[in-house]
Amino acid sequence: MEESPVDEPSAHKPPRDPGLKRTLGVFDAVVVGLGAMIGAGIFAALAPAARAVGPAGAALLTALGLAAVVAYCNARSSARLAARYPSSGGTYVYGRERLGPFWGYLAGWGFVVGKTASCAAMALTVGAYLWPERQHAVAVAAVLALTAASYGGVQKSARIARVIVAAVLVVLAAVVVVCLTSHAAEPGRLGGGPAVDGLWGVARGAGVAGLLQGAGLLFFAFAGYARITTLGEEVRDPDRTIPRAVPIALGIALLVYAAVAVAVLTVLGGGALAESTAPPADAVRAAGWPGLAPVVRAGAALAALGSLLALVLGVSRTALAMARDGHLPRVLAAVHPRRRVPHHAEFAVGTVVALLAATTDLRGAIGFSSFGVLAYYAIANASAWTLDSGVKDRAGAAVGLAGCVALACALPLASAVAGAAVLLSGAAVYAVRSRRGHAM
């Protein structure tokens, strides 16, 4: 297959690395995105979002819908940009090409820093579900194992993700069936009480700020489709594959989230859901199936493993793209001559994540990561706005940009402040390096 122009050496430059190998089709790209989304969201974000919106079940479902709308607009923008620029790096590349080097750098900086913390959080989630007394040791082992799997090639990683996603979907289907057919299920818990009358009533009942904060936390669960675009250099026929894979993955994830949220709400209700540390497991116990709870916990651990694998892939590819341009140490731009993977970047990411997982409690990383991801997609939407396109595409980019800004500002104050500090520190590094006029 003909290589992308990005990978061809110029007549005026020495040949670069051989580039990454294009092996992923639509199905594998969808699976990679699902592995990131389902693992991060359904077991981690429902309870914090329920606390943000209050006890009304309708408010949680409305927040889920708002997060999905913003995610869909982001997905359209990302898919259009990925088809135009099918190389590793995602919004780092899009911002650089459409808005200028600084905006691309800022997107890449926010993604690498925020998602490295998310990797550690997912690893700690694996430890918490499998062996709480040895949480950190299990987390480090998970990071090392999945880094080794990623080193074996993106196709191997996609096969592992396929198995994980299939197993998690089976577990979640069991949760939905058990809860909805249980005597404990009460459809009335999906409502919001007498104060709720349509969307505006939900907003008045939960509070606009609460709805936006809940949507911002739930948006964390949808962010996995970015992994498809950051793997653009390893996708076959990217101008067709990526625009198809992104909305498919997002649509499947939304259906799964909605089904599980409805099932859990009908059994636990909004108040109990907000206090739960493991909503799907607590829901099956309340539904009269306590024997299924260990299976659900195992499914949660698998889902977190799937998220961790997809995150390692995405962060290492963005680090590769930034290293190629000198924004990170150039040694990270190396591509293995046989496996055609960014092995130095993968090793560096795995090492940093393992150290964080061994020494840090990152339970607050969801809000911090959400801020960085929303900033990342805000730049993606601004980049998509500059493409030659019709009114519909530009309207989607505008809605996505406005939605990202609104949800980022509505996040808990500590998360927003920490995220803004990270972006400002990245901008300061860029300014210093630009003044010195040399790369790393």
Short mmCIF file of C-alpha atoms in Angstrom, two decimals:
data_model
loop_
_atom_site.label_atom_id
_atom_site.label_comp_id
_atom_site.label_asym_id
_atom_site.label_seq_id
_atom_site.Cartn_x
_atom_site.Cartn_y
_atom_site.Cartn_z
CA MET A 1 0.00 0.00 0.00
CA GLU A 2 1.27 3.46 -0.80
CA GLU A 3 2.70 5.26 2.19
CA SER A 4 1.29 8.57 3.44
CA PRO A 5 3.09 11.67 2.14
CA VAL A 6 3.92 12.41 5.77
CA ASP A 7 6.23 9.39 5.75
CA GLU A 8 8.04 10.06 2.46
CA PRO A 9 11.46 11.67 2.68
CA SER A 10 11.88 15.00 1.00
CA ALA A 11 14.41 15.44 -1.77
CA HIS A 12 16.07 18.07 0.42
CA LYS A 13 16.10 16.09 3.68
CA PRO A 14 17.70 12.83 4.74
CA PRO A 15 15.30 9.90 5.10
CA ARG A 16 13.53 9.78 8.44
CA ASP A 17 12.35 6.72 10.32
CA PRO A 18 10.32 4.21 8.29
CA GLY A 19 7.06 5.40 9.83
CA LEU A 20 4.40 3.36 11.58
CA LYS A 21 2.72 0.40 9.95
CA ARG A 22 -0.88 0.76 8.69
CA THR A 23 -2.67 -2.35 9.94
CA LEU A 24 -5.97 -1.21 11.53
CA GLY A 25 -9.28 -1.45 9.70
CA VAL A 26 -12.66 -0.04 10.73
CA PHE A 27 -13.49 -2.87 13.15
CA ASP A 28 -10.18 -2.71 15.02
CA ALA A 29 -10.30 1.09 15.17
CA VAL A 30 -13.82 0.92 16.64
CA VAL A 31 -12.65 -1.63 19.22
CA VAL A 32 -9.72 0.56 20.29
CA GLY A 33 -12.11 3.48 20.83
CA LEU A 34 -14.63 1.34 22.72
CA GLY A 35 -11.89 -0.07 24.92
CA ALA A 36 -10.99 3.45 26.03
CA MET A 37 -14.53 4.76 26.45
CA ILE A 38 -16.34 1.90 28.16
CA GLY A 39 -13.59 1.17 30.63
CA ALA A 40 -13.13 4.75 31.78
CA GLY A 41 -16.73 5.78 32.02
CA ILE A 42 -19.26 3.26 33.11
CA PHE A 43 -17.39 2.13 36.22
CA ALA A 44 -15.87 5.48 37.21
CA ALA A 45 -17.99 8.46 36.19
CA LEU A 46 -21.62 7.59 37.02
CA ALA A 47 -21.40 8.14 40.79
CA PRO A 48 -19.48 11.46 40.69
CA ALA A 49 -21.89 12.74 38.04
CA ALA A 50 -24.89 11.67 40.14
CA ARG A 51 -23.47 13.62 43.09
CA ALA A 52 -23.09 16.68 40.87
CA VAL A 53 -26.64 16.69 39.47
CA GLY A 54 -28.53 15.62 42.59
CA PRO A 55 -30.98 12.77 43.26
CA ALA A 56 -33.23 13.25 40.20
CA GLY A 57 -32.67 10.37 37.79
CA ALA A 58 -33.82 12.49 34.86
CA ALA A 59 -31.06 14.99 35.60
CA LEU A 60 -28.34 12.34 35.31
CA LEU A 61 -29.74 11.12 32.00
CA THR A 62 -29.94 14.72 30.76
CA ALA A 63 -26.30 15.30 31.74
CA LEU A 64 -25.39 12.13 29.85
CA GLY A 65 -27.20 13.48 26.80
CA LEU A 66 -25.39 16.84 27.02
CA ALA A 67 -22.03 15.09 27.27
CA ALA A 68 -22.95 12.96 24.25
CA VAL A 69 -23.88 16.03 22.16
CA VAL A 70 -20.55 17.72 22.88
CA ALA A 71 -18.71 14.45 22.25
CA TYR A 72 -20.52 13.97 18.92
CA CYS A 73 -19.57 17.46 17.73
CA ASN A 74 -15.99 16.79 18.78
CA ALA A 75 -16.07 13.44 17.01
CA ARG A 76 -17.21 15.00 13.74
CA SER A 77 -14.50 17.63 13.93
CA SER A 78 -11.83 15.09 14.86
CA ALA A 79 -12.85 12.67 12.11
CA ARG A 80 -12.77 15.36 9.41
CA LEU A 81 -9.35 16.52 10.57
CA ALA A 82 -7.97 12.98 10.86
CA ALA A 83 -9.02 12.22 7.30
CA ARG A 84 -7.18 15.35 6.14
CA TYR A 85 -4.07 14.70 8.28
CA PRO A 86 -3.69 10.92 8.71
CA SER A 87 -0.58 10.92 10.90
CA SER A 88 0.06 10.15 14.56
CA GLY A 89 -0.59 12.89 17.08
CA GLY A 90 -4.29 13.75 16.79
CA THR A 91 -5.16 17.34 17.71
CA TYR A 92 -1.48 18.17 18.21
CA VAL A 93 -1.09 17.76 14.43
CA TYR A 94 -4.44 19.42 13.58
CA GLY A 95 -3.81 22.48 15.73
CA ARG A 96 -0.30 22.86 14.35
CA GLU A 97 -1.46 22.64 10.73
CA ARG A 98 -4.63 24.73 11.02
CA LEU A 99 -3.98 27.24 13.83
CA GLY A 100 -0.21 27.40 14.18
CA PRO A 101 2.58 25.64 16.09
CA PHE A 102 1.67 27.06 19.51
CA TRP A 103 -1.91 25.76 19.50
CA GLY A 104 -0.82 22.35 18.32
CA TYR A 105 1.82 22.25 21.02
CA LEU A 106 -0.69 23.31 23.70
CA ALA A 107 -3.11 20.56 22.66
CA GLY A 108 -0.35 17.96 22.72
CA TRP A 109 0.94 19.18 26.08
CA GLY A 110 -2.48 18.99 27.70
CA PHE A 111 -3.13 15.57 26.22
CA VAL A 112 0.18 13.99 27.24
CA VAL A 113 0.19 15.36 30.80
CA GLY A 114 -3.52 14.80 31.48
CA LYS A 115 -3.69 11.37 29.93
CA THR A 116 -0.53 10.19 31.66
CA ALA A 117 -2.32 10.91 34.94
CA SER A 118 -5.39 9.10 33.57
CA CYS A 119 -3.23 6.07 32.77
CA ALA A 120 -2.13 5.89 36.40
CA ALA A 121 -5.73 6.32 37.57
CA MET A 122 -6.89 3.44 35.38
CA ALA A 123 -4.03 1.25 36.64
CA LEU A 124 -5.01 2.03 40.24
CA THR A 125 -8.61 1.17 39.37
CA VAL A 126 -7.45 -2.28 38.27
CA GLY A 127 -5.69 -2.73 41.59
CA ALA A 128 -8.68 -1.48 43.59
CA TYR A 129 -11.02 -4.01 41.99
CA LEU A 130 -8.69 -7.02 41.87
CA TRP A 131 -6.73 -6.75 45.12
CA PRO A 132 -7.48 -3.63 47.18
CA GLU A 133 -4.85 -4.47 49.83
CA ARG A 134 -2.14 -4.51 47.13
CA GLN A 135 -3.59 -1.82 44.91
CA HIS A 136 -0.31 -0.14 43.98
CA ALA A 137 1.56 -3.39 43.28
CA VAL A 138 -1.22 -4.66 41.00
CA ALA A 139 -1.34 -1.27 39.27
CA VAL A 140 2.36 -1.33 38.49
CA ALA A 141 2.13 -4.91 37.21
CA ALA A 142 -0.78 -3.94 34.95
CA VAL A 143 1.18 -1.01 33.51
CA LEU A 144 4.24 -3.13 32.78
CA ALA A 145 2.20 -5.92 31.20
CA LEU A 146 0.22 -3.63 28.91
CA THR A 147 3.30 -1.60 27.96
CA ALA A 148 4.91 -4.86 26.88
CA ALA A 149 1.78 -5.75 24.89
CA SER A 150 1.82 -2.32 23.22
CA TYR A 151 5.52 -2.81 22.39
CA GLY A 152 4.56 -5.96 20.48
CA GLY A 153 2.72 -3.91 17.85
CA VAL A 154 -0.56 -2.07 17.45
CA GLN A 155 -2.25 -5.08 15.83
CA LYS A 156 -1.49 -7.21 18.87
CA SER A 157 -2.82 -4.43 21.11
CA ALA A 158 -6.00 -4.27 19.02
CA ARG A 159 -6.54 -8.03 19.41
CA ILE A 160 -6.19 -7.73 23.20
CA ALA A 161 -8.61 -4.78 23.21
CA ARG A 162 -11.10 -6.84 21.18
CA VAL A 163 -11.17 -9.58 23.84
CA ILE A 164 -11.46 -7.08 26.70
CA VAL A 165 -14.29 -5.14 25.06
CA ALA A 166 -16.25 -8.32 24.30
CA ALA A 167 -15.95 -9.54 27.90
CA VAL A 168 -16.93 -6.16 29.39
CA LEU A 169 -19.95 -5.85 27.10
CA VAL A 170 -21.15 -9.30 28.23
CA VAL A 171 -20.82 -8.28 31.88
CA LEU A 172 -22.65 -5.00 31.33
CA ALA A 173 -25.42 -6.77 29.40
CA ALA A 174 -25.87 -9.07 32.40
CA VAL A 175 -26.09 -6.04 34.71
CA VAL A 176 -28.77 -4.46 32.53
CA VAL A 177 -30.87 -7.62 32.24
CA VAL A 178 -30.64 -8.48 35.95
CA CYS A 179 -31.53 -4.97 37.08
CA LEU A 180 -34.38 -4.30 34.66
CA THR A 181 -36.04 -7.68 35.34
CA SER A 182 -35.62 -7.46 39.12
CA HIS A 183 -38.43 -6.95 41.60
CA ALA A 184 -36.34 -4.08 43.00
CA ALA A 185 -36.59 -2.08 39.75
CA GLU A 186 -38.85 0.96 39.96
CA PRO A 187 -39.24 2.98 36.72
CA GLY A 188 -40.41 5.96 38.76
CA ARG A 189 -36.82 6.46 39.92
CA LEU A 190 -35.96 7.65 36.42
CA GLY A 191 -38.08 10.75 36.90
CA GLY A 192 -37.24 13.91 38.71
CA GLY A 193 -40.22 14.60 40.92
CA PRO A 194 -42.90 17.28 40.60
CA ALA A 195 -40.40 20.08 39.89
CA VAL A 196 -39.27 18.45 36.67
CA ASP A 197 -41.20 19.33 33.53
CA GLY A 198 -39.17 18.70 30.39
CA LEU A 199 -35.57 19.76 29.85
CA TRP A 200 -36.02 23.17 31.42
CA GLY A 201 -37.60 21.57 34.47
CA VAL A 202 -34.66 19.22 34.81
CA ALA A 203 -32.32 22.22 34.62
CA ARG A 204 -34.30 24.03 37.32
CA GLY A 205 -34.43 20.91 39.50
CA ALA A 206 -30.76 20.00 39.29
CA GLY A 207 -29.36 23.46 38.70
CA VAL A 208 -27.69 24.48 35.46
CA ALA A 209 -24.27 24.42 37.12
CA GLY A 210 -24.92 20.91 38.45
CA LEU A 211 -26.03 19.67 35.04
CA LEU A 212 -22.96 21.11 33.35
CA GLN A 213 -20.64 19.71 36.00
CA GLY A 214 -22.25 16.28 35.67
CA ALA A 215 -21.93 16.47 31.91
CA GLY A 216 -18.29 17.50 32.24
CA LEU A 217 -17.53 14.49 34.43
CA LEU A 218 -19.42 12.15 32.11
CA PHE A 219 -17.58 13.62 29.13
CA PHE A 220 -14.46 11.93 30.54
CA ALA A 221 -16.16 8.65 29.66
CA PHE A 222 -16.61 9.58 25.98
CA ALA A 223 -13.08 10.82 25.40
CA GLY A 224 -11.78 7.44 24.26
CA TYR A 225 -12.62 7.98 20.61
CA ALA A 226 -9.59 10.28 20.48
CA ARG A 227 -7.48 7.15 20.54
CA ILE A 228 -8.71 6.38 17.02
CA THR A 229 -7.49 9.70 15.65
CA THR A 230 -4.15 9.57 17.48
CA LEU A 231 -3.54 6.23 15.73
CA GLY A 232 -4.09 7.86 12.33
CA GLU A 233 -0.71 6.75 11.01
CA GLU A 234 -1.53 3.09 11.75
CA VAL A 235 -4.99 3.00 10.14
CA ARG A 236 -5.56 1.61 6.66
CA ASP A 237 -7.27 4.00 4.22
CA PRO A 238 -7.58 6.69 6.94
CA ASP A 239 -9.68 9.13 4.92
CA ARG A 240 -12.49 6.54 4.90
CA THR A 241 -11.74 4.44 8.00
CA ILE A 242 -11.49 7.17 10.64
CA PRO A 243 -14.70 9.10 9.72
CA ARG A 244 -16.57 5.77 9.88
CA ALA A 245 -14.96 4.37 13.02
CA VAL A 246 -15.31 7.44 15.26
CA PRO A 247 -19.13 7.88 15.13
CA ILE A 248 -19.68 4.10 15.29
CA ALA A 249 -17.60 3.81 18.46
CA LEU A 250 -19.26 6.86 19.99
CA GLY A 251 -22.77 5.61 19.16
CA ILE A 252 -22.17 2.17 20.66
CA ALA A 253 -20.68 3.70 23.81
CA LEU A 254 -23.69 6.03 24.20
CA LEU A 255 -26.13 3.12 23.91
CA VAL A 256 -24.17 1.14 26.50
CA TYR A 257 -23.99 4.10 28.90
CA ALA A 258 -27.68 4.88 28.57
CA ALA A 259 -28.72 1.26 29.12
CA VAL A 260 -26.52 0.81 32.19
CA ALA A 261 -27.47 4.21 33.64
CA VAL A 262 -31.18 3.43 33.29
CA ALA A 263 -30.75 -0.06 34.77
CA VAL A 264 -28.74 1.15 37.76
CA LEU A 265 -31.05 4.11 38.40
CA THR A 266 -34.17 1.94 38.42
CA VAL A 267 -32.65 -0.22 41.19
CA LEU A 268 -30.60 2.22 43.27
CA GLY A 269 -32.17 5.59 42.53
CA GLY A 270 -30.21 8.80 42.15
CA GLY A 271 -29.40 9.23 45.85
CA ALA A 272 -27.97 5.74 46.42
CA LEU A 273 -26.12 5.90 43.11
CA ALA A 274 -24.38 9.10 44.20
CA GLU A 275 -23.10 7.37 47.36
CA SER A 276 -22.00 4.16 45.65
CA THR A 277 -18.32 3.35 45.09
CA ALA A 278 -19.11 0.55 42.61
CA PRO A 279 -22.57 1.26 41.11
CA PRO A 280 -22.97 -1.77 38.79
CA ALA A 281 -21.86 -4.20 41.53
CA ASP A 282 -24.10 -2.53 44.14
CA ALA A 283 -27.00 -2.59 41.69
CA VAL A 284 -26.84 -6.35 41.07
CA ARG A 285 -26.68 -6.95 44.84
CA ALA A 286 -29.76 -4.77 45.36
CA ALA A 287 -31.45 -6.64 42.51
CA GLY A 288 -31.07 -9.92 44.41
CA TRP A 289 -28.03 -11.34 42.58
CA PRO A 290 -25.13 -10.97 45.08
CA GLY A 291 -23.28 -13.85 43.40
CA LEU A 292 -22.94 -11.76 40.26
CA ALA A 293 -21.13 -8.93 42.07
CA PRO A 294 -17.65 -10.58 41.90
CA VAL A 295 -18.14 -11.10 38.17
CA VAL A 296 -19.03 -7.43 37.78
CA ARG A 297 -15.92 -6.47 39.75
CA ALA A 298 -13.81 -8.62 37.43
CA GLY A 299 -15.49 -6.92 34.47
CA ALA A 300 -14.63 -3.52 35.96
CA ALA A 301 -10.98 -4.55 36.25
CA LEU A 302 -11.01 -5.73 32.63
CA ALA A 303 -12.61 -2.48 31.52
CA ALA A 304 -9.92 -0.48 33.30
CA LEU A 305 -7.26 -2.63 31.62
CA GLY A 306 -8.83 -1.86 28.24
CA SER A 307 -8.78 1.86 29.02
CA LEU A 308 -5.17 1.67 30.16
CA LEU A 309 -4.09 -0.13 26.98
CA ALA A 310 -5.81 2.42 24.73
CA LEU A 311 -4.42 5.32 26.78
CA VAL A 312 -0.85 4.03 26.53
CA LEU A 313 -1.29 3.77 22.76
CA GLY A 314 -2.67 7.30 22.45
CA VAL A 315 -0.20 9.05 24.76
CA SER A 316 2.83 7.37 23.18
CA ARG A 317 1.71 8.33 19.65
CA THR A 318 1.18 11.96 20.66
CA ALA A 319 4.60 11.95 22.34
CA LEU A 320 6.04 10.56 19.09
CA ALA A 321 4.53 13.40 17.06
CA MET A 322 5.73 16.07 19.49
CA ALA A 323 9.23 14.55 19.60
CA ARG A 324 9.41 14.62 15.79
CA ASP A 325 8.93 18.39 15.98
CA GLY A 326 11.38 18.83 18.84
CA HIS A 327 8.81 19.71 21.53
CA LEU A 328 9.82 16.59 23.45
CA PRO A 329 13.25 14.89 23.46
CA ARG A 330 13.92 13.66 19.94
CA VAL A 331 14.90 10.21 21.20
CA LEU A 332 11.17 9.60 21.70
CA ALA A 333 10.63 9.89 17.94
CA ALA A 334 12.35 6.54 17.27
CA VAL A 335 10.30 3.86 15.50
CA HIS A 336 11.27 0.21 15.87
CA PRO A 337 12.55 -0.96 12.45
CA ARG A 338 10.78 -4.33 12.62
CA ARG A 339 7.72 -3.85 14.81
CA ARG A 340 7.11 -0.32 13.46
CA VAL A 341 5.99 1.03 16.84
CA PRO A 342 7.30 4.12 18.73
CA HIS A 343 9.16 1.92 21.21
CA HIS A 344 11.09 4.67 22.99
CA ALA A 345 7.93 6.72 23.56
CA GLU A 346 6.04 3.66 24.77
CA PHE A 347 8.83 2.75 27.19
CA ALA A 348 8.99 6.32 28.52
CA VAL A 349 5.21 6.55 29.00
CA GLY A 350 5.08 3.13 30.67
CA THR A 351 7.91 4.06 33.04
CA VAL A 352 6.33 7.36 34.12
CA VAL A 353 2.89 5.78 34.57
CA ALA A 354 4.35 2.91 36.61
CA LEU A 355 6.11 5.38 38.92
CA LEU A 356 2.90 7.38 39.38
CA ALA A 357 0.87 4.23 40.01
CA ALA A 358 3.39 3.09 42.63
CA THR A 359 3.53 6.35 44.57
CA THR A 360 0.39 8.41 43.99
CA ASP A 361 -3.30 8.37 44.81
CA LEU A 362 -4.98 9.77 41.70
CA ARG A 363 -8.66 9.46 42.54
CA GLY A 364 -9.06 13.15 41.76
CA ALA A 365 -7.55 12.67 38.31
CA ILE A 366 -10.93 12.37 36.55
CA GLY A 367 -11.71 16.06 36.89
CA PHE A 368 -8.12 17.07 36.10
CA SER A 369 -8.08 14.84 33.03
CA SER A 370 -11.49 16.11 31.90
CA PHE A 371 -10.19 19.68 31.89
CA GLY A 372 -7.18 18.75 29.76
CA VAL A 373 -9.27 16.70 27.35
CA LEU A 374 -11.87 19.45 26.97
CA ALA A 375 -9.09 21.95 26.19
CA TYR A 376 -7.68 19.45 23.69
CA TYR A 377 -11.04 19.16 21.91
CA ALA A 378 -11.67 22.88 22.02
CA ILE A 379 -8.53 23.26 19.89
CA ALA A 380 -9.75 20.42 17.64
CA ASN A 381 -13.06 22.21 17.03
CA ALA A 382 -11.32 25.52 16.38
CA SER A 383 -9.08 23.71 13.88
CA ALA A 384 -12.07 22.09 12.16
CA TRP A 385 -13.73 25.51 11.83
CA THR A 386 -10.92 26.56 9.48
CA LEU A 387 -11.54 23.69 7.04
CA ASP A 388 -13.35 24.41 3.78
CA SER A 389 -16.77 23.04 4.70
CA GLY A 390 -20.48 23.70 4.68
CA VAL A 391 -22.68 25.41 7.25
CA LYS A 392 -23.55 22.12 8.99
CA ASP A 393 -19.92 21.19 9.62
CA ARG A 394 -19.04 24.67 10.86
CA ALA A 395 -22.08 24.73 13.13
CA GLY A 396 -20.99 21.41 14.62
CA ALA A 397 -17.49 22.77 15.24
CA ALA A 398 -18.94 25.90 16.88
CA VAL A 399 -21.25 23.90 19.15
CA GLY A 400 -18.38 21.60 20.07
CA LEU A 401 -16.08 24.52 20.91
CA ALA A 402 -18.71 26.28 23.02
CA GLY A 403 -19.61 23.04 24.76
CA CYS A 404 -16.01 22.26 25.65
CA VAL A 405 -15.49 25.70 27.16
CA ALA A 406 -18.75 25.52 29.15
CA LEU A 407 -18.10 22.04 30.54
CA ALA A 408 -14.48 22.87 31.43
CA CYS A 409 -15.56 25.95 33.35
CA ALA A 410 -18.25 23.96 35.20
CA LEU A 411 -15.85 21.31 36.53
CA PRO A 412 -14.96 21.31 40.26
CA LEU A 413 -12.81 24.32 41.09
CA ALA A 414 -9.75 22.31 42.11
CA SER A 415 -9.78 20.38 38.83
CA ALA A 416 -10.20 23.52 36.74
CA VAL A 417 -7.41 25.36 38.58
CA ALA A 418 -5.01 22.40 38.28
CA GLY A 419 -5.80 21.95 34.61
CA ALA A 420 -5.35 25.64 33.85
CA ALA A 421 -2.04 25.62 35.74
CA VAL A 422 -0.78 22.73 33.61
CA LEU A 423 -1.73 24.51 30.39
CA LEU A 424 -0.09 27.74 31.55
CA SER A 425 3.10 25.92 32.51
CA GLY A 426 3.16 24.32 29.07
CA ALA A 427 2.71 27.71 27.44
CA ALA A 428 5.56 29.10 29.55
CA VAL A 429 7.87 26.26 28.45
CA TYR A 430 6.95 26.93 24.82
CA ALA A 431 7.67 30.66 25.20
CA VAL A 432 11.08 30.04 26.79
CA ARG A 433 12.10 27.54 24.13
CA SER A 434 10.87 29.78 21.32
CA ARG A 435 12.92 32.66 22.69
CA ARG A 436 16.02 30.46 22.81
CA GLY A 437 15.28 29.24 19.29
CA HIS A 438 16.30 25.60 19.62
CA ALA A 439 14.61 22.24 19.95
CA MET A 440 15.06 19.57 22.59
#
